[in-house]
Tab-separated table of C-alpha atoms in Angstrom:
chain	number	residue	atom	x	y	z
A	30	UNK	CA	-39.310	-7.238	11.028
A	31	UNK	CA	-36.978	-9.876	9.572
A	32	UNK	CA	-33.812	-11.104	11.509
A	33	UNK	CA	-32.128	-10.084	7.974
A	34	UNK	CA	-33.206	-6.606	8.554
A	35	UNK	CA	-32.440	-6.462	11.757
A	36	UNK	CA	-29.075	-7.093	11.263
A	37	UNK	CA	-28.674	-5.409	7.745
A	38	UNK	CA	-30.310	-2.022	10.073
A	39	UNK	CA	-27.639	-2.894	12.803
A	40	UNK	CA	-24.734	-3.009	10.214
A	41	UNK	CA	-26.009	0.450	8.858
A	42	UNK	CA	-26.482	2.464	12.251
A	43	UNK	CA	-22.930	1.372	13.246
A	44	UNK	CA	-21.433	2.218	10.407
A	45	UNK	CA	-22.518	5.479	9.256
A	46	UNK	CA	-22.807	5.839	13.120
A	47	UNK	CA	-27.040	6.994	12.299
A	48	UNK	CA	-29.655	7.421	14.880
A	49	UNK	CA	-31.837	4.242	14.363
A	50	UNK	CA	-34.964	6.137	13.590
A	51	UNK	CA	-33.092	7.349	10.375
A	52	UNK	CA	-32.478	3.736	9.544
A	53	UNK	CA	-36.135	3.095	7.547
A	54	UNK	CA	-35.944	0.865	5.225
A	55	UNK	CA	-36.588	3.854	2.073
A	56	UNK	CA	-33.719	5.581	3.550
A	57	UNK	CA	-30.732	6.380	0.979
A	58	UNK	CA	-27.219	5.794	2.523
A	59	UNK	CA	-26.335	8.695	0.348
A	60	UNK	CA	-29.026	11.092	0.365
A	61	UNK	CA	-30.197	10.010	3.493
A	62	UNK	CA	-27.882	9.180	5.854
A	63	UNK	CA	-24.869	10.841	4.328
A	64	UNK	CA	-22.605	7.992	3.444
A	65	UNK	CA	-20.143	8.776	0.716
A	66	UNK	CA	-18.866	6.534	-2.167
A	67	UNK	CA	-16.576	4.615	0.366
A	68	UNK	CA	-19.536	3.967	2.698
A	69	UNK	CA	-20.938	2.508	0.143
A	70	UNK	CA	-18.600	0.160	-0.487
A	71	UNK	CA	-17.899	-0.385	2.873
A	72	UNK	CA	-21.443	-1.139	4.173
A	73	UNK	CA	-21.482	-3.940	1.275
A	74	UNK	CA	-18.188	-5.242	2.168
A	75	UNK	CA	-19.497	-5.367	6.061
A	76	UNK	CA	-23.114	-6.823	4.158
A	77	UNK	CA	-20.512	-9.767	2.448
A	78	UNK	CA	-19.037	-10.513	5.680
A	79	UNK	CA	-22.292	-10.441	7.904
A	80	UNK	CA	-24.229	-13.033	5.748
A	81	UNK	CA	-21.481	-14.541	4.078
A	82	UNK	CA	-22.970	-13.691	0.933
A	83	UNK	CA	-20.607	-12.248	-2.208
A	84	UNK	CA	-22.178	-9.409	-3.783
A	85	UNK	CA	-20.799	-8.900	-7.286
A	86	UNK	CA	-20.273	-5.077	-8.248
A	87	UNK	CA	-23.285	-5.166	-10.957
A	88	UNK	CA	-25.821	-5.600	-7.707
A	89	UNK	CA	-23.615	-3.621	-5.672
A	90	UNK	CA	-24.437	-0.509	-7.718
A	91	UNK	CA	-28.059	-0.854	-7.664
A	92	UNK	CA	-27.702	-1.187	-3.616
A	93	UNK	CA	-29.209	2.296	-2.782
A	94	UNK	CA	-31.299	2.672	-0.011
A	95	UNK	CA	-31.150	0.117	3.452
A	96	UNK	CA	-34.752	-1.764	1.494
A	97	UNK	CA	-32.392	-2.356	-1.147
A	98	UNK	CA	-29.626	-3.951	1.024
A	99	UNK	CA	-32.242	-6.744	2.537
A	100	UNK	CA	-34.233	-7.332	-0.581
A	101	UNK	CA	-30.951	-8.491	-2.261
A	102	UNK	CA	-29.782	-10.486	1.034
A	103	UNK	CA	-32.953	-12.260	1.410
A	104	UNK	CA	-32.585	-13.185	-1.951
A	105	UNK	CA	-29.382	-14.392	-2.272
A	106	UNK	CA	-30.355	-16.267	1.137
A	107	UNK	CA	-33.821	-17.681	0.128
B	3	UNK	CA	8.714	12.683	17.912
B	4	UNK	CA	8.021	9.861	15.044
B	5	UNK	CA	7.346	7.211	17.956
B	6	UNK	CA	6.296	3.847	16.007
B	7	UNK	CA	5.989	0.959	19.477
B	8	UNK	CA	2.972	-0.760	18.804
B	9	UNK	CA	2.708	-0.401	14.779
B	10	UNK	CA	2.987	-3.217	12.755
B	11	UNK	CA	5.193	-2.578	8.972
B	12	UNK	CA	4.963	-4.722	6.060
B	13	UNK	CA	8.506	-3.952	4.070
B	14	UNK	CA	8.694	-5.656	0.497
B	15	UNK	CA	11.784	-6.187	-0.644
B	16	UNK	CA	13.330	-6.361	2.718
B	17	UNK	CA	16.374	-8.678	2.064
B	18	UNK	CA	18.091	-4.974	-0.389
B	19	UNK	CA	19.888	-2.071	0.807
B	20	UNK	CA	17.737	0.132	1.253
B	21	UNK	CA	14.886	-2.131	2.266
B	22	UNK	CA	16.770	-3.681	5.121
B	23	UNK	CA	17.495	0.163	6.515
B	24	UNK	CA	14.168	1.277	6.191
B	25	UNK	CA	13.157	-1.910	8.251
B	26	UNK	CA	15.913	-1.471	10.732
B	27	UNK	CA	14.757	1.874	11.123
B	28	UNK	CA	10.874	1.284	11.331
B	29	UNK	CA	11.974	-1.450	14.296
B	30	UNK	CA	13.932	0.742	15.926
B	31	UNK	CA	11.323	3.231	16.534
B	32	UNK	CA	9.518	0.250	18.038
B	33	UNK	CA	7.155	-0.918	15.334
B	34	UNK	CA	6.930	-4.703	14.603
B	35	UNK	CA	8.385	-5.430	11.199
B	36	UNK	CA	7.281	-8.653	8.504
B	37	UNK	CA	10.197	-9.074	6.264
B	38	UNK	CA	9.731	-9.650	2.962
B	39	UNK	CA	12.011	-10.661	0.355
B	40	UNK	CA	13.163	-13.375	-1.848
B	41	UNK	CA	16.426	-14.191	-0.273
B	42	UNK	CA	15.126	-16.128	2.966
B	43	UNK	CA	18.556	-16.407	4.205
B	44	UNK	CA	19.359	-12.746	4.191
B	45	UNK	CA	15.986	-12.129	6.029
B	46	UNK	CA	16.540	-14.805	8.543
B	47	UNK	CA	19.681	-12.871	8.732
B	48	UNK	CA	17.945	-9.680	9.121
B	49	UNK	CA	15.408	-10.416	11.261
B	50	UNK	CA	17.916	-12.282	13.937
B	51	UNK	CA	20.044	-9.145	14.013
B	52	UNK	CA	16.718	-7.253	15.254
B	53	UNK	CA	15.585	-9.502	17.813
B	54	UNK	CA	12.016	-9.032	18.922
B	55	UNK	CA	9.261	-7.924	16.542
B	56	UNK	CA	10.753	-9.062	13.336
B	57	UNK	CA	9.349	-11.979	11.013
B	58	UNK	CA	10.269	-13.328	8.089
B	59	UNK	CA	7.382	-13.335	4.804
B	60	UNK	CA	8.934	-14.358	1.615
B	61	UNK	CA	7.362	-14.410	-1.402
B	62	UNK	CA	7.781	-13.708	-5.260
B	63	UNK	CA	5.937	-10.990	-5.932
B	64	UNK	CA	5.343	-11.413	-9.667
B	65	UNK	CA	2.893	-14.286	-9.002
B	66	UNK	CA	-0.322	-12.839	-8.216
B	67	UNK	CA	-1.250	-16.054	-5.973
B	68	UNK	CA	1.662	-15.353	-3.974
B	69	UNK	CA	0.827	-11.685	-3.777
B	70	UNK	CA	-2.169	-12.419	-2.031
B	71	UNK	CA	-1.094	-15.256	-0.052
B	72	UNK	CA	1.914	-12.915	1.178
B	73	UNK	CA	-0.984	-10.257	2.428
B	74	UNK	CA	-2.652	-13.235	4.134
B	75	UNK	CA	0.649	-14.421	6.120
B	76	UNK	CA	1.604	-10.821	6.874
B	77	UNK	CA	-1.384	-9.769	8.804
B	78	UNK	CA	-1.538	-13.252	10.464
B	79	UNK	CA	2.081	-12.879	11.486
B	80	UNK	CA	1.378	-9.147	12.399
B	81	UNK	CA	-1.862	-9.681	13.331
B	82	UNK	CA	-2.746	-6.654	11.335
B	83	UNK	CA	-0.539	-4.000	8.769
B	84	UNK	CA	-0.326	-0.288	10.393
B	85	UNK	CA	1.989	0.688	7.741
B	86	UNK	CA	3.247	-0.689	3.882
B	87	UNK	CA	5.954	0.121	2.843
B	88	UNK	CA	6.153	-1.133	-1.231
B	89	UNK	CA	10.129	-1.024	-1.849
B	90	UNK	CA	10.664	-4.111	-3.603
B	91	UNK	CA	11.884	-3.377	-7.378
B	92	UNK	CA	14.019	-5.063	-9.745
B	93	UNK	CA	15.553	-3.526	-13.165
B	94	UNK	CA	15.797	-4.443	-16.397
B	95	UNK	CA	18.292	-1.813	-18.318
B	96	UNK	CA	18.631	-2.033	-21.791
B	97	UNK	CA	17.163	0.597	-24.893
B	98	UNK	CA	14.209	0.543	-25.905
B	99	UNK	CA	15.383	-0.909	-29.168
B	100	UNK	CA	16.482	-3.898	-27.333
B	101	UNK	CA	13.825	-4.281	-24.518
B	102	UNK	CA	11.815	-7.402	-24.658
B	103	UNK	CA	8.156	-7.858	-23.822
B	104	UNK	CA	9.582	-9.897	-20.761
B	105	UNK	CA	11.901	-6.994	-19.583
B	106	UNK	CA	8.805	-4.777	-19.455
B	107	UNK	CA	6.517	-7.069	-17.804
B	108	UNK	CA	8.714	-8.300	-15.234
B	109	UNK	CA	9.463	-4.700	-13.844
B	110	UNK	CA	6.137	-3.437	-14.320
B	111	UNK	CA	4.742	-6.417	-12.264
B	112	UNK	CA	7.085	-6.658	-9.379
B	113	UNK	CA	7.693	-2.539	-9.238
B	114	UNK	CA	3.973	-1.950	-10.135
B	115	UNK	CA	1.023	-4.041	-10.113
B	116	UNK	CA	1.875	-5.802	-6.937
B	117	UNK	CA	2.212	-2.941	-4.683
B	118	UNK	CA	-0.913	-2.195	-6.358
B	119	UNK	CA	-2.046	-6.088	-4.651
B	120	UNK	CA	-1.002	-5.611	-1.733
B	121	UNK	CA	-2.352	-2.003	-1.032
B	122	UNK	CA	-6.104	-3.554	-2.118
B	123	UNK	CA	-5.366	-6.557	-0.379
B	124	UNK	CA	-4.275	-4.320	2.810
B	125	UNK	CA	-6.006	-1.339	2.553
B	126	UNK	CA	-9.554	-3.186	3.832
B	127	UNK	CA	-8.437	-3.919	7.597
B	128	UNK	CA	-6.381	-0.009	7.459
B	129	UNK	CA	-9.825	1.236	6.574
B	130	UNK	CA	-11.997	-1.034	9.255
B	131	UNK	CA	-9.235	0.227	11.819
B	132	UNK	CA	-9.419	4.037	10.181
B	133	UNK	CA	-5.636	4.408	10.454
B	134	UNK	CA	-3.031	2.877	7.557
B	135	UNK	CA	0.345	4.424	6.103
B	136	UNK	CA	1.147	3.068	2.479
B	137	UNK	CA	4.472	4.303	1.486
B	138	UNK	CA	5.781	3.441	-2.129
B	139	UNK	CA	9.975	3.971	-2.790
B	140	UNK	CA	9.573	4.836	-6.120
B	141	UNK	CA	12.972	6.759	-8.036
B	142	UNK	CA	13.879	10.367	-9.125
B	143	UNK	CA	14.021	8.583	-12.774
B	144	UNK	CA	9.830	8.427	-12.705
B	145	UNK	CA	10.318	12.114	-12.697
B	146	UNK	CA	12.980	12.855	-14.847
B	147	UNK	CA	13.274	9.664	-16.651
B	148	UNK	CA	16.805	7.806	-17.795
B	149	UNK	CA	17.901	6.585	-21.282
B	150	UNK	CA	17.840	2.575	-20.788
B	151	UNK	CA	15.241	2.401	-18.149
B	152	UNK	CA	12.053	2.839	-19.930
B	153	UNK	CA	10.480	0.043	-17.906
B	154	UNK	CA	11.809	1.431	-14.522
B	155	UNK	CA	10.750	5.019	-14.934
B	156	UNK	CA	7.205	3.790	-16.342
B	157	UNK	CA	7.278	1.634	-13.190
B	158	UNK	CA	8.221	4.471	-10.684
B	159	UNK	CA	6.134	7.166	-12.562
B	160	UNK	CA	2.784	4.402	-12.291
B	161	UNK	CA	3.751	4.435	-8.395
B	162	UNK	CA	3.581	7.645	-7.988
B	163	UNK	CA	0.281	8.008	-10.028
B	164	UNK	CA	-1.327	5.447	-8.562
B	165	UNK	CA	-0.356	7.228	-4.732
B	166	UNK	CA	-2.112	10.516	-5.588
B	167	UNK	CA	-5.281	8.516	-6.666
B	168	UNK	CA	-5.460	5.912	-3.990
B	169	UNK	CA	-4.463	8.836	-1.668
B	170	UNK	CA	-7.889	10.681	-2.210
B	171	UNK	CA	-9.465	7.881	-2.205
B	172	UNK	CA	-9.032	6.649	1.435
B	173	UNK	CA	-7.906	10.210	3.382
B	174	UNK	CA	-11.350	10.801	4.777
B	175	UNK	CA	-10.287	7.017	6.676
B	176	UNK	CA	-7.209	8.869	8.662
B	177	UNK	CA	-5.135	7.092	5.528
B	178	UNK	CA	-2.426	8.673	3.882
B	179	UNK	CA	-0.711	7.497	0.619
B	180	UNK	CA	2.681	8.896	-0.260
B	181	UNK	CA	6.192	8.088	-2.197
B	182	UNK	CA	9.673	8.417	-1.399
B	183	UNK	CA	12.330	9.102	-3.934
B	184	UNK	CA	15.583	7.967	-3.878
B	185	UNK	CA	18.218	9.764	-5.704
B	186	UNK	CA	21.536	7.881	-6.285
B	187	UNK	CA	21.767	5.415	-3.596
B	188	UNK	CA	25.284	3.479	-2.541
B	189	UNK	CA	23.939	-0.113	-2.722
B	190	UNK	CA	24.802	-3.177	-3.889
B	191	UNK	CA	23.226	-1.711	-6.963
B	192	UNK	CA	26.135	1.061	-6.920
B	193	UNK	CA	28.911	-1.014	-5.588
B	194	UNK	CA	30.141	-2.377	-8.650
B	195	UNK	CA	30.264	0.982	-10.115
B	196	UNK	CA	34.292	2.010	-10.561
B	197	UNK	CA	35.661	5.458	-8.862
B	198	UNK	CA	35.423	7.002	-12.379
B	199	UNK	CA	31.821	6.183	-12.597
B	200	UNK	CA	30.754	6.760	-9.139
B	201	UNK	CA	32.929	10.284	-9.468
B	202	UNK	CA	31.065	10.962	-12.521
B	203	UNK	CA	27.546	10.401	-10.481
B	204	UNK	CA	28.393	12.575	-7.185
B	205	UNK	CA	29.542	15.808	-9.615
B	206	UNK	CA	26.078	15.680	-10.673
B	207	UNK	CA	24.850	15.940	-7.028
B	208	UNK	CA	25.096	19.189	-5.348
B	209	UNK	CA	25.406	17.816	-1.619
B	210	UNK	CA	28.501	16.122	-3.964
B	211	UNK	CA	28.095	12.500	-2.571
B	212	UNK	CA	25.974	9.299	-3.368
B	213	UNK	CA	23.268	8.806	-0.364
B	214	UNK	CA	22.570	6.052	2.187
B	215	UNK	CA	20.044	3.668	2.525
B	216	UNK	CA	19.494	5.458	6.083
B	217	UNK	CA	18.514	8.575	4.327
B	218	UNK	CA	16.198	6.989	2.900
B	219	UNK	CA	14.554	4.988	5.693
B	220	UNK	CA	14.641	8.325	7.924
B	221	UNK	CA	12.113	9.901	4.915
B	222	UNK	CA	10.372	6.619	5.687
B	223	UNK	CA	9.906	7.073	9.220
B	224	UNK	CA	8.632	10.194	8.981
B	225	UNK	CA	5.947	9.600	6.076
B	226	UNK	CA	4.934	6.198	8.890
B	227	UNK	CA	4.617	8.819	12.010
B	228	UNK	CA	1.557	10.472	13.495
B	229	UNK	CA	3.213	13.420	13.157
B	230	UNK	CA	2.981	12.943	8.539
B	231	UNK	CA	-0.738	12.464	9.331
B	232	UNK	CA	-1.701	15.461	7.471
B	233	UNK	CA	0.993	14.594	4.561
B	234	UNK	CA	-0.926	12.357	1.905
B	235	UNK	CA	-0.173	11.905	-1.969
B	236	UNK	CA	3.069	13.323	-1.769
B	237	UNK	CA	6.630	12.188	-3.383
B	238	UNK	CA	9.435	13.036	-1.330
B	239	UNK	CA	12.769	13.483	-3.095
B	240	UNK	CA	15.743	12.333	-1.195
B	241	UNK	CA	18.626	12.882	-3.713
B	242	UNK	CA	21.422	15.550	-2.411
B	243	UNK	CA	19.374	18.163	-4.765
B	244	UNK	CA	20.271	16.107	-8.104
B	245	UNK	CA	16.919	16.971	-9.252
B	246	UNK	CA	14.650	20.179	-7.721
B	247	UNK	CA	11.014	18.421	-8.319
């Protein structure tokens, strides 16, 4: 597993305060792991200040499950 | 009961009336105050007279930069905002007939859309720390209006608005969002009124007198308590029972 996803997954468990096994990377913060609308936004605020990355509101949106979270970081990173 | 030591309070508009009682009172239930304000020298004042736990963070609030920039010093003079209290306001009487686009903006900017600044810019570390108090003095006039302040009420009335939705949006985070509403405050506002005038005022207020700044900053302390933690997108009239809302 990628350092990114390590730390995306560690971001995520602390957070929504998960068991790590939940934390796969098809998981759905909403559906899933029962993060609400704020979550949301939090978890990409905490993304934004983990890789110092911005993450404008049109990607934002489409950040739905953890997979999600790292495909966009490792691109913005690559 | 309402025990504040080690909170931190942002008051806007520190250097008036009413916001230099509600930040005398907030201090002495032991939080640490940032004073904010236009007139330095009346804060400098201020924040002598209090001693420990007071700084001073001026700024003009109808500059967006400065807005920010007054968020940024806050929290690193505070080293983080417990509670917000957005009582800086400035009016601009006149009919409507005679209002200018200025006289609008200017109200709706400095009453409105940077309380609205500094609640996003402040709400992000209240939500990391899941606690926060954001208390907006809005005016019985956002309620019930008053001919020549179509600016003000709009102001007060958007503060109150934007309260109950910022309120539901950040309760589940041990949050609340609520207003306080002064009636007919003796101020420097109300100081230059005459006795016929200020007569005129207090037979329109059952508890028959104009109120104090300190009746206002006691509403304050409670909405900033542990004990209000269950109070959250609420207006709170403090008027003598001028208006039953």
């Amino acid at each position: 597993m990628s350092d990114i996803a390590e730390r995306v997954k560690k971001i995520v468990i602390e957070h929504l305060g998960v068991e790590e096994a939940k934390v796969t990377e098809t998981a759905s913060f909403i559906d899933d792991l029962g993060a609400d609308s704020l979550d949301t936004v939090e978890l990409v605020m905490a993304f934004e200040e983990e890789f110092g990355i911005e993450i404008p509101d049109d990607a934002a949106e489409k950040i739905l499950t953890v997979k999600d979270a790292i495909d966009f970081i490792q691109s913005k990173s690559a | 009961m309402f025990d504040l030591t080690g909170k931190t309070a942002l008051v806007t508009g520190a250097s008036g009336g009413i916001g230099a009682a509600i930040a005398t009172a907030l201090h002495a239930k032991g939080a640490t105050v940032a004073l904010h304000g236009t007139k330095v020298e009346a804060l400098e004042k201020l924040a002598a007279s209090l001693g420990d736990r007071a700084k001073v963070v001026p700024a003009n609030l109808s500059d967006p930069a400065a807005v920010e920039q007054l968020a940024k010093e806050a929290e690193a003079a505070l080293g983080q905002v417990d509670i917000l209290v957005n009582n800086a306001g400035l009016t601009r009487d006149t009919l409507i007939l005679r209002m200018k686009d200025e006289d609008w903006q200017t109200v709706i900017d400095v009453n409105l859309t940077a309380a609205f600044r500094l609640s996003r810019a402040l709400v992000k570390g209240m939500m990391k720390r899941r606690f926060g108090r954001i208390i907006g003095i809005t005016s019985v006039v956002g309620v019930t209006g008053n001919p020549g302040q179509v600016n003000y009420a709009a102001s007060k009335a958007g503060l109150i608005g934007f309260s109950k939705a910022l309120a539901q949006e950040v309760a589940s985070r041990n949050i609340t969002v609520n207003c306080v509403a002064p009636g007919m405050i003796q101020t420097a506002m109300t100081d230059v009124l005459t006795d016929a005038q200020k007569e005129a005022m207090s037979s329109r207020i059952p508890a028959g007198r104009l109120g104090s700044a300190d009746d206002i900053a006691a509403g304050v302390v409670y909405l900033a308590s542990d004990e209000a933690a269950y109070v959250t997108g609420q207006t709170l009239h403090i008027n003598g029972g001028m208006a039953m809302i």
